Amino acid sequence: AQSVSQHNHHVILSEAASLELGCNYSYGGTVNLFWYVQYPGQHLQLLLKYFSGDPLVKGIKGFEAEFIKSKFSFNLRKPSVQWSDTAEYFCAVISNNAGNMLTFGGGTRLMVKP
Amino acid sequence: DAGVIQSPRHEVTEMGQEVTLRCKPISGHDYLFWYRQTMMRGLELLIYFNNNVPIDDSGMPEDRFSAKMPNASFSTLKIQPSEPRDSAVYFCASSLQGIINEQFFGPGTRLTVL
């Protein structure tokens, strides 16, 4: 079945540590990829997106993600996290092989210790 | 722009009661989406509209759920009768000119059915 997988459900880091959150998808065809963030008690906000072109995408707040087509992956990275990055992060995929519906991964809860 | 507006922000009701959730999309956006977020199932797309017309309601869990979009600036999601397992956060999102474009999310309605 077509799916979006985020293997890390909970991540705990200290401030200044580097972050990498995994995202894998099983769709074929043309994909558009997104990372959304949900801060505690707030709505989802777009961090970054990939449609085409350079597979290394820069987003807001120092986040970046790399699309590796051969690995069906779109991992999110940040070289140095801050306490304010504590949130839940969702990877999402739209594929023309899946009716162009936005499908979310299960989310990764990140806690950054001050 | 005020962004996507949802009301109420919190709703507590008793099993069997009718619940109506409301959404005002960003002005000019032609796509509107309803999502449900639970701990067990994560984020699920329930239904989406294009130019006020329901396009795909395959995510609507049961006939107890219905959604309408009488005009470009207003949509409702109704649950009748409500059940405790409907307790969740319901998000509305809108996007412009295509479902592959960025979706802007509202703050959500936290529904508790006792």
PDB file of C-alpha atoms in Angstrom:
ATOM      1  CA  ALA A   1       0.000   0.000   0.000  1.00  0.00           C
ATOM      2  CA  GLN A   2       1.136   3.546  -0.665  1.00  0.00           C
ATOM      3  CA  SER A   3       2.263   5.223   2.518  1.00  0.00           C
ATOM      4  CA  VAL A   4       4.446   7.840   4.167  1.00  0.00           C
ATOM      5  CA  SER A   5       6.641   6.593   6.985  1.00  0.00           C
ATOM      6  CA  GLN A   6       8.335   8.540   9.719  1.00  0.00           C
ATOM      7  CA  HIS A   7      10.322   6.005  11.659  1.00  0.00           C
ATOM      8  CA  ASN A   8      11.240   8.213  14.604  1.00  0.00           C
ATOM      9  CA  HIS A   9       8.137   8.792  16.675  1.00  0.00           C
ATOM     10  CA  HIS A  10       9.871  10.630  19.503  1.00  0.00           C
ATOM     11  CA  VAL A  11      13.219  12.389  19.467  1.00  0.00           C
ATOM     12  CA  ILE A  12      14.869  14.107  22.406  1.00  0.00           C
ATOM     13  CA  LEU A  13      17.861  16.354  21.836  1.00  0.00           C
ATOM     14  CA  SER A  14      19.845  18.921  23.730  1.00  0.00           C
ATOM     15  CA  GLU A  15      20.155  22.439  22.390  1.00  0.00           C
ATOM     16  CA  ALA A  16      22.819  22.844  19.703  1.00  0.00           C
ATOM     17  CA  ALA A  17      22.601  19.172  18.722  1.00  0.00           C
ATOM     18  CA  SER A  18      22.098  18.322  15.071  1.00  0.00           C
ATOM     19  CA  LEU A  19      18.766  16.997  13.897  1.00  0.00           C
ATOM     20  CA  GLU A  20      17.772  14.576  11.196  1.00  0.00           C
ATOM     21  CA  LEU A  21      14.222  13.259  10.909  1.00  0.00           C
ATOM     22  CA  GLY A  22      13.555  10.488   8.478  1.00  0.00           C
ATOM     23  CA  CYS A  23      10.754  10.373   5.946  1.00  0.00           C
ATOM     24  CA  ASN A  24      10.200   7.616   3.417  1.00  0.00           C
ATOM     25  CA  TYR A  25       7.370   7.181   0.984  1.00  0.00           C
ATOM     26  CA  SER A  26       6.261   4.311  -1.166  1.00  0.00           C
ATOM     27  CA  TYR A  27       4.626   6.172  -4.033  1.00  0.00           C
ATOM     28  CA  GLY A  28       5.765   5.964  -7.594  1.00  0.00           C
ATOM     29  CA  GLY A  29       5.269   8.589 -10.212  1.00  0.00           C
ATOM     30  CA  THR A  30       5.792  12.280  -9.760  1.00  0.00           C
ATOM     31  CA  VAL A  31       5.852  13.388  -6.136  1.00  0.00           C
ATOM     32  CA  ASN A  32       5.657  16.687  -4.347  1.00  0.00           C
ATOM     33  CA  LEU A  33       7.061  16.625  -0.836  1.00  0.00           C
ATOM     34  CA  PHE A  34       6.411  18.757   2.220  1.00  0.00           C
ATOM     35  CA  TRP A  35       7.460  19.119   5.808  1.00  0.00           C
ATOM     36  CA  TYR A  36       4.993  20.730   8.184  1.00  0.00           C
ATOM     37  CA  VAL A  37       5.568  21.683  11.806  1.00  0.00           C
ATOM     38  CA  GLN A  38       3.001  21.861  14.589  1.00  0.00           C
ATOM     39  CA  TYR A  39       4.116  23.776  17.662  1.00  0.00           C
ATOM     40  CA  PRO A  40       2.344  22.899  20.923  1.00  0.00           C
ATOM     41  CA  GLY A  41      -1.260  24.005  20.773  1.00  0.00           C
ATOM     42  CA  GLN A  42      -0.923  25.498  17.324  1.00  0.00           C
ATOM     43  CA  HIS A  43      -1.901  24.615  13.779  1.00  0.00           C
ATOM     44  CA  LEU A  44       0.290  23.091  11.115  1.00  0.00           C
ATOM     45  CA  GLN A  45       2.681  25.398   9.335  1.00  0.00           C
ATOM     46  CA  LEU A  46       4.734  24.696   6.238  1.00  0.00           C
ATOM     47  CA  LEU A  47       8.480  24.389   6.849  1.00  0.00           C
ATOM     48  CA  LEU A  48       9.563  23.627   3.323  1.00  0.00           C
ATOM     49  CA  LYS A  49       8.483  21.930   0.126  1.00  0.00           C
ATOM     50  CA  TYR A  50       9.994  20.224  -2.888  1.00  0.00           C
ATOM     51  CA  PHE A  51       8.368  20.235  -6.295  1.00  0.00           C
ATOM     52  CA  SER A  52      11.314  19.988  -8.700  1.00  0.00           C
ATOM     53  CA  GLY A  53      14.851  21.209  -9.279  1.00  0.00           C
ATOM     54  CA  ASP A  54      17.579  21.210  -6.656  1.00  0.00           C
ATOM     55  CA  PRO A  55      16.899  18.219  -4.391  1.00  0.00           C
ATOM     56  CA  LEU A  56      18.334  20.093  -1.413  1.00  0.00           C
ATOM     57  CA  VAL A  57      15.605  22.399  -0.208  1.00  0.00           C
ATOM     58  CA  LYS A  58      16.063  25.232   2.243  1.00  0.00           C
ATOM     59  CA  GLY A  59      13.162  26.117   4.504  1.00  0.00           C
ATOM     60  CA  ILE A  60      12.369  28.524   7.266  1.00  0.00           C
ATOM     61  CA  LYS A  61      14.128  28.661  10.641  1.00  0.00           C
ATOM     62  CA  GLY A  62      17.291  26.992   9.368  1.00  0.00           C
ATOM     63  CA  PHE A  63      15.664  23.742   8.312  1.00  0.00           C
ATOM     64  CA  GLU A  64      16.543  21.924   5.130  1.00  0.00           C
ATOM     65  CA  ALA A  65      15.545  18.662   3.503  1.00  0.00           C
ATOM     66  CA  GLU A  66      17.075  16.486   0.831  1.00  0.00           C
ATOM     67  CA  PHE A  67      15.062  14.583  -1.729  1.00  0.00           C
ATOM     68  CA  ILE A  68      16.777  11.334  -2.665  1.00  0.00           C
ATOM     69  CA  LYS A  69      14.676   9.797  -5.365  1.00  0.00           C
ATOM     70  CA  SER A  70      16.511   6.458  -5.400  1.00  0.00           C
ATOM     71  CA  LYS A  71      15.826   6.007  -1.711  1.00  0.00           C
ATOM     72  CA  PHE A  72      12.281   7.400  -1.766  1.00  0.00           C
ATOM     73  CA  SER A  73      13.355   9.657   1.072  1.00  0.00           C
ATOM     74  CA  PHE A  74      12.926  13.279   2.076  1.00  0.00           C
ATOM     75  CA  ASN A  75      14.756  13.660   5.385  1.00  0.00           C
ATOM     76  CA  LEU A  76      14.584  16.875   7.384  1.00  0.00           C
ATOM     77  CA  ARG A  77      17.749  18.332   8.886  1.00  0.00           C
ATOM     78  CA  LYS A  78      18.879  21.196  11.054  1.00  0.00           C
ATOM     79  CA  PRO A  79      22.519  21.593  12.090  1.00  0.00           C
ATOM     80  CA  SER A  80      21.817  23.098  15.520  1.00  0.00           C
ATOM     81  CA  VAL A  81      18.425  22.869  17.219  1.00  0.00           C
ATOM     82  CA  GLN A  82      16.978  25.323  19.683  1.00  0.00           C
ATOM     83  CA  TRP A  83      14.539  24.862  22.525  1.00  0.00           C
ATOM     84  CA  SER A  84      11.944  26.672  20.397  1.00  0.00           C
ATOM     85  CA  ASP A  85      12.114  23.853  17.833  1.00  0.00           C
ATOM     86  CA  THR A  86      10.191  21.635  20.234  1.00  0.00           C
ATOM     87  CA  ALA A  87       7.204  20.583  18.143  1.00  0.00           C
ATOM     88  CA  GLU A  88       5.735  17.780  16.105  1.00  0.00           C
ATOM     89  CA  TYR A  89       7.007  17.435  12.553  1.00  0.00           C
ATOM     90  CA  PHE A  90       5.006  15.916   9.727  1.00  0.00           C
ATOM     91  CA  CYS A  91       6.243  14.758   6.372  1.00  0.00           C
ATOM     92  CA  ALA A  92       3.633  14.817   3.609  1.00  0.00           C
ATOM     93  CA  VAL A  93       3.569  13.612   0.036  1.00  0.00           C
ATOM     94  CA  ILE A  94       1.403  14.221  -2.987  1.00  0.00           C
ATOM     95  CA  SER A  95       1.757  11.754  -5.818  1.00  0.00           C
ATOM     96  CA  ASN A  96       0.039  11.678  -9.167  1.00  0.00           C
ATOM     97  CA  ASN A  97      -0.051   7.915  -8.677  1.00  0.00           C
ATOM     98  CA  ALA A  98      -2.203   8.376  -5.602  1.00  0.00           C
ATOM     99  CA  GLY A  99      -4.845  10.704  -6.910  1.00  0.00           C
ATOM    100  CA  ASN A 100      -2.856  13.799  -5.982  1.00  0.00           C
ATOM    101  CA  MET A 101      -4.012  13.547  -2.385  1.00  0.00           C
ATOM    102  CA  LEU A 102      -1.820  14.997   0.369  1.00  0.00           C
ATOM    103  CA  THR A 103      -0.897  12.104   2.644  1.00  0.00           C
ATOM    104  CA  PHE A 104       0.799  12.733   5.974  1.00  0.00           C
ATOM    105  CA  GLY A 105       3.248  10.582   7.830  1.00  0.00           C
ATOM    106  CA  GLY A 106       2.553   9.725  11.450  1.00  0.00           C
ATOM    107  CA  GLY A 107       4.611  12.612  12.762  1.00  0.00           C
ATOM    108  CA  THR A 108       7.728  12.883  14.909  1.00  0.00           C
ATOM    109  CA  ARG A 109       7.592  14.597  18.281  1.00  0.00           C
ATOM    110  CA  LEU A 110      10.787  16.506  18.922  1.00  0.00           C
ATOM    111  CA  MET A 111      11.695  17.688  22.378  1.00  0.00           C
ATOM    112  CA  VAL A 112      14.706  19.957  22.743  1.00  0.00           C
ATOM    113  CA  LYS A 113      16.098  20.218  26.231  1.00  0.00           C
ATOM    114  CA  PRO A 114      17.472  23.630  27.202  1.00  0.00           C
TER     115      PRO A 114
ATOM    116  CA  ASP B   1      -5.164  38.133   5.480  1.00  0.00           C
ATOM    117  CA  ALA B   2      -6.428  36.569   8.694  1.00  0.00           C
ATOM    118  CA  GLY B   3      -5.627  33.066   7.516  1.00  0.00           C
ATOM    119  CA  VAL B   4      -7.979  30.128   7.765  1.00  0.00           C
ATOM    120  CA  ILE B   5     -10.532  30.674  10.498  1.00  0.00           C
ATOM    121  CA  GLN B   6     -12.219  27.868  12.362  1.00  0.00           C
ATOM    122  CA  SER B   7     -14.905  27.911  15.000  1.00  0.00           C
ATOM    123  CA  PRO B   8     -15.404  26.908  17.664  1.00  0.00           C
ATOM    124  CA  ARG B   9     -11.870  26.301  18.919  1.00  0.00           C
ATOM    125  CA  HIS B  10     -13.118  23.876  21.524  1.00  0.00           C
ATOM    126  CA  GLU B  11     -16.323  21.890  21.648  1.00  0.00           C
ATOM    127  CA  VAL B  12     -17.467  19.556  24.377  1.00  0.00           C
ATOM    128  CA  THR B  13     -20.665  17.674  23.785  1.00  0.00           C
ATOM    129  CA  GLU B  14     -22.484  14.571  24.874  1.00  0.00           C
ATOM    130  CA  MET B  15     -22.817  11.411  22.854  1.00  0.00           C
ATOM    131  CA  GLY B  16     -25.745  11.561  20.484  1.00  0.00           C
ATOM    132  CA  GLN B  17     -25.700  15.314  20.031  1.00  0.00           C
ATOM    133  CA  GLU B  18     -25.204  17.038  16.705  1.00  0.00           C
ATOM    134  CA  VAL B  19     -21.915  18.881  16.257  1.00  0.00           C
ATOM    135  CA  THR B  20     -21.197  21.488  13.597  1.00  0.00           C
ATOM    136  CA  LEU B  21     -17.696  22.715  12.883  1.00  0.00           C
ATOM    137  CA  ARG B  22     -17.148  25.799  10.793  1.00  0.00           C
ATOM    138  CA  CYS B  23     -14.388  26.996   8.509  1.00  0.00           C
ATOM    139  CA  LYS B  24     -13.638  30.151   6.593  1.00  0.00           C
ATOM    140  CA  PRO B  25     -10.861  29.640   4.038  1.00  0.00           C
ATOM    141  CA  ILE B  26      -8.382  32.257   2.944  1.00  0.00           C
ATOM    142  CA  SER B  27     -10.043  34.624   0.518  1.00  0.00           C
ATOM    143  CA  GLY B  28      -9.400  33.624  -3.071  1.00  0.00           C
ATOM    144  CA  HIS B  29      -8.404  30.056  -2.299  1.00  0.00           C
ATOM    145  CA  ASP B  30     -10.342  27.593  -4.411  1.00  0.00           C
ATOM    146  CA  TYR B  31      -9.581  24.374  -2.533  1.00  0.00           C
ATOM    147  CA  LEU B  32     -10.770  23.533   0.953  1.00  0.00           C
ATOM    148  CA  PHE B  33      -9.827  20.473   2.973  1.00  0.00           C
ATOM    149  CA  TRP B  34     -11.100  18.918   6.196  1.00  0.00           C
ATOM    150  CA  TYR B  35      -8.683  16.796   8.266  1.00  0.00           C
ATOM    151  CA  ARG B  36      -8.998  14.896  11.514  1.00  0.00           C
ATOM    152  CA  GLN B  37      -6.061  14.417  13.865  1.00  0.00           C
ATOM    153  CA  THR B  38      -5.959  11.734  16.561  1.00  0.00           C
ATOM    154  CA  MET B  39      -3.147  10.137  18.490  1.00  0.00           C
ATOM    155  CA  MET B  40      -3.984   6.729  17.093  1.00  0.00           C
ATOM    156  CA  ARG B  41      -4.453   7.579  13.428  1.00  0.00           C
ATOM    157  CA  GLY B  42      -2.488  10.789  12.980  1.00  0.00           C
ATOM    158  CA  LEU B  43      -3.698  13.235  10.341  1.00  0.00           C
ATOM    159  CA  GLU B  44      -6.416  11.951   8.020  1.00  0.00           C
ATOM    160  CA  LEU B  45      -7.983  13.745   5.092  1.00  0.00           C
ATOM    161  CA  LEU B  46     -11.752  13.534   5.379  1.00  0.00           C
ATOM    162  CA  ILE B  47     -12.981  15.455   2.350  1.00  0.00           C
ATOM    163  CA  TYR B  48     -11.965  18.235   0.016  1.00  0.00           C
ATOM    164  CA  PHE B  49     -13.762  20.753  -2.146  1.00  0.00           C
ATOM    165  CA  ASN B  50     -12.797  22.580  -5.300  1.00  0.00           C
ATOM    166  CA  ASN B  51     -14.774  25.709  -6.131  1.00  0.00           C
ATOM    167  CA  ASN B  52     -17.348  24.723  -3.498  1.00  0.00           C
ATOM    168  CA  VAL B  53     -17.914  21.282  -5.039  1.00  0.00           C
ATOM    169  CA  PRO B  54     -17.014  18.143  -3.050  1.00  0.00           C
ATOM    170  CA  ILE B  55     -14.389  16.261  -5.020  1.00  0.00           C
ATOM    171  CA  ASP B  56     -13.380  13.365  -2.820  1.00  0.00           C
ATOM    172  CA  ASP B  57     -15.141  12.317   0.356  1.00  0.00           C
ATOM    173  CA  SER B  58     -13.633   8.857   0.581  1.00  0.00           C
ATOM    174  CA  GLY B  59     -12.022   9.742   3.890  1.00  0.00           C
ATOM    175  CA  MET B  60     -15.300  10.491   5.617  1.00  0.00           C
ATOM    176  CA  PRO B  61     -15.523   7.726   8.215  1.00  0.00           C
ATOM    177  CA  GLU B  62     -19.277   7.150   8.317  1.00  0.00           C
ATOM    178  CA  ASP B  63     -22.604   8.459   7.195  1.00  0.00           C
ATOM    179  CA  ARG B  64     -22.780  10.331  10.470  1.00  0.00           C
ATOM    180  CA  PHE B  65     -20.283  12.754   8.956  1.00  0.00           C
ATOM    181  CA  SER B  66     -21.298  15.279   6.334  1.00  0.00           C
ATOM    182  CA  ALA B  67     -19.678  18.392   4.914  1.00  0.00           C
ATOM    183  CA  LYS B  68     -20.990  21.295   2.901  1.00  0.00           C
ATOM    184  CA  MET B  69     -19.575  24.352   1.239  1.00  0.00           C
ATOM    185  CA  PRO B  70     -22.472  26.645   0.352  1.00  0.00           C
ATOM    186  CA  ASN B  71     -20.171  29.413  -0.878  1.00  0.00           C
ATOM    187  CA  ALA B  72     -16.502  30.199  -1.411  1.00  0.00           C
ATOM    188  CA  SER B  73     -16.031  31.622   2.057  1.00  0.00           C
ATOM    189  CA  PHE B  74     -17.706  29.081   4.282  1.00  0.00           C
ATOM    190  CA  SER B  75     -17.740  25.356   4.952  1.00  0.00           C
ATOM    191  CA  THR B  76     -19.208  23.152   7.638  1.00  0.00           C
ATOM    192  CA  LEU B  77     -18.439  19.687   8.904  1.00  0.00           C
ATOM    193  CA  LYS B  78     -21.329  18.096  10.729  1.00  0.00           C
ATOM    194  CA  ILE B  79     -21.412  14.996  12.894  1.00  0.00           C
ATOM    195  CA  GLN B  80     -24.839  13.616  13.724  1.00  0.00           C
ATOM    196  CA  PRO B  81     -25.104  11.796  16.040  1.00  0.00           C
ATOM    197  CA  SER B  82     -21.713  12.240  17.681  1.00  0.00           C
ATOM    198  CA  GLU B  83     -19.886   9.414  19.434  1.00  0.00           C
ATOM    199  CA  PRO B  84     -16.960   9.405  21.890  1.00  0.00           C
ATOM    200  CA  ARG B  85     -14.653   7.972  19.216  1.00  0.00           C
ATOM    201  CA  ASP B  86     -15.187  11.143  17.199  1.00  0.00           C
ATOM    202  CA  SER B  87     -13.142  13.036  19.772  1.00  0.00           C
ATOM    203  CA  ALA B  88     -10.225  14.571  17.881  1.00  0.00           C
ATOM    204  CA  VAL B  89      -8.839  17.814  16.549  1.00  0.00           C
ATOM    205  CA  TYR B  90     -10.446  18.771  13.262  1.00  0.00           C
ATOM    206  CA  PHE B  91      -8.434  20.978  10.930  1.00  0.00           C
ATOM    207  CA  CYS B  92      -9.592  22.925   7.944  1.00  0.00           C
ATOM    208  CA  ALA B  93      -7.066  23.945   5.271  1.00  0.00           C
ATOM    209  CA  SER B  94      -7.233  25.861   2.036  1.00  0.00           C
ATOM    210  CA  SER B  95      -5.020  26.210  -0.997  1.00  0.00           C
ATOM    211  CA  LEU B  96      -4.879  28.143  -4.221  1.00  0.00           C
ATOM    212  CA  GLN B  97      -5.108  26.762  -7.723  1.00  0.00           C
ATOM    213  CA  GLY B  98      -4.382  23.161  -7.201  1.00  0.00           C
ATOM    214  CA  ILE B  99      -4.199  20.488  -4.602  1.00  0.00           C
ATOM    215  CA  ILE B 100      -0.462  20.151  -5.058  1.00  0.00           C
ATOM    216  CA  ASN B 101       0.120  23.630  -3.786  1.00  0.00           C
ATOM    217  CA  GLU B 102       0.803  24.562  -0.195  1.00  0.00           C
ATOM    218  CA  GLN B 103      -2.130  24.084   2.119  1.00  0.00           C
ATOM    219  CA  PHE B 104      -2.711  26.683   4.812  1.00  0.00           C
ATOM    220  CA  PHE B 105      -4.160  25.246   7.966  1.00  0.00           C
ATOM    221  CA  GLY B 106      -6.563  26.735  10.445  1.00  0.00           C
ATOM    222  CA  PRO B 107      -6.059  26.519  14.206  1.00  0.00           C
ATOM    223  CA  GLY B 108      -8.301  23.483  14.497  1.00  0.00           C
ATOM    224  CA  THR B 109     -11.341  22.596  16.575  1.00  0.00           C
ATOM    225  CA  ARG B 110     -10.731  20.304  19.531  1.00  0.00           C
ATOM    226  CA  LEU B 111     -13.838  18.145  19.845  1.00  0.00           C
ATOM    227  CA  THR B 112     -14.568  16.108  22.944  1.00  0.00           C
ATOM    228  CA  VAL B 113     -17.583  13.827  22.930  1.00  0.00           C
ATOM    229  CA  LEU B 114     -18.479  12.538  26.375  1.00  0.00           C
TER     230      LEU B 114
END
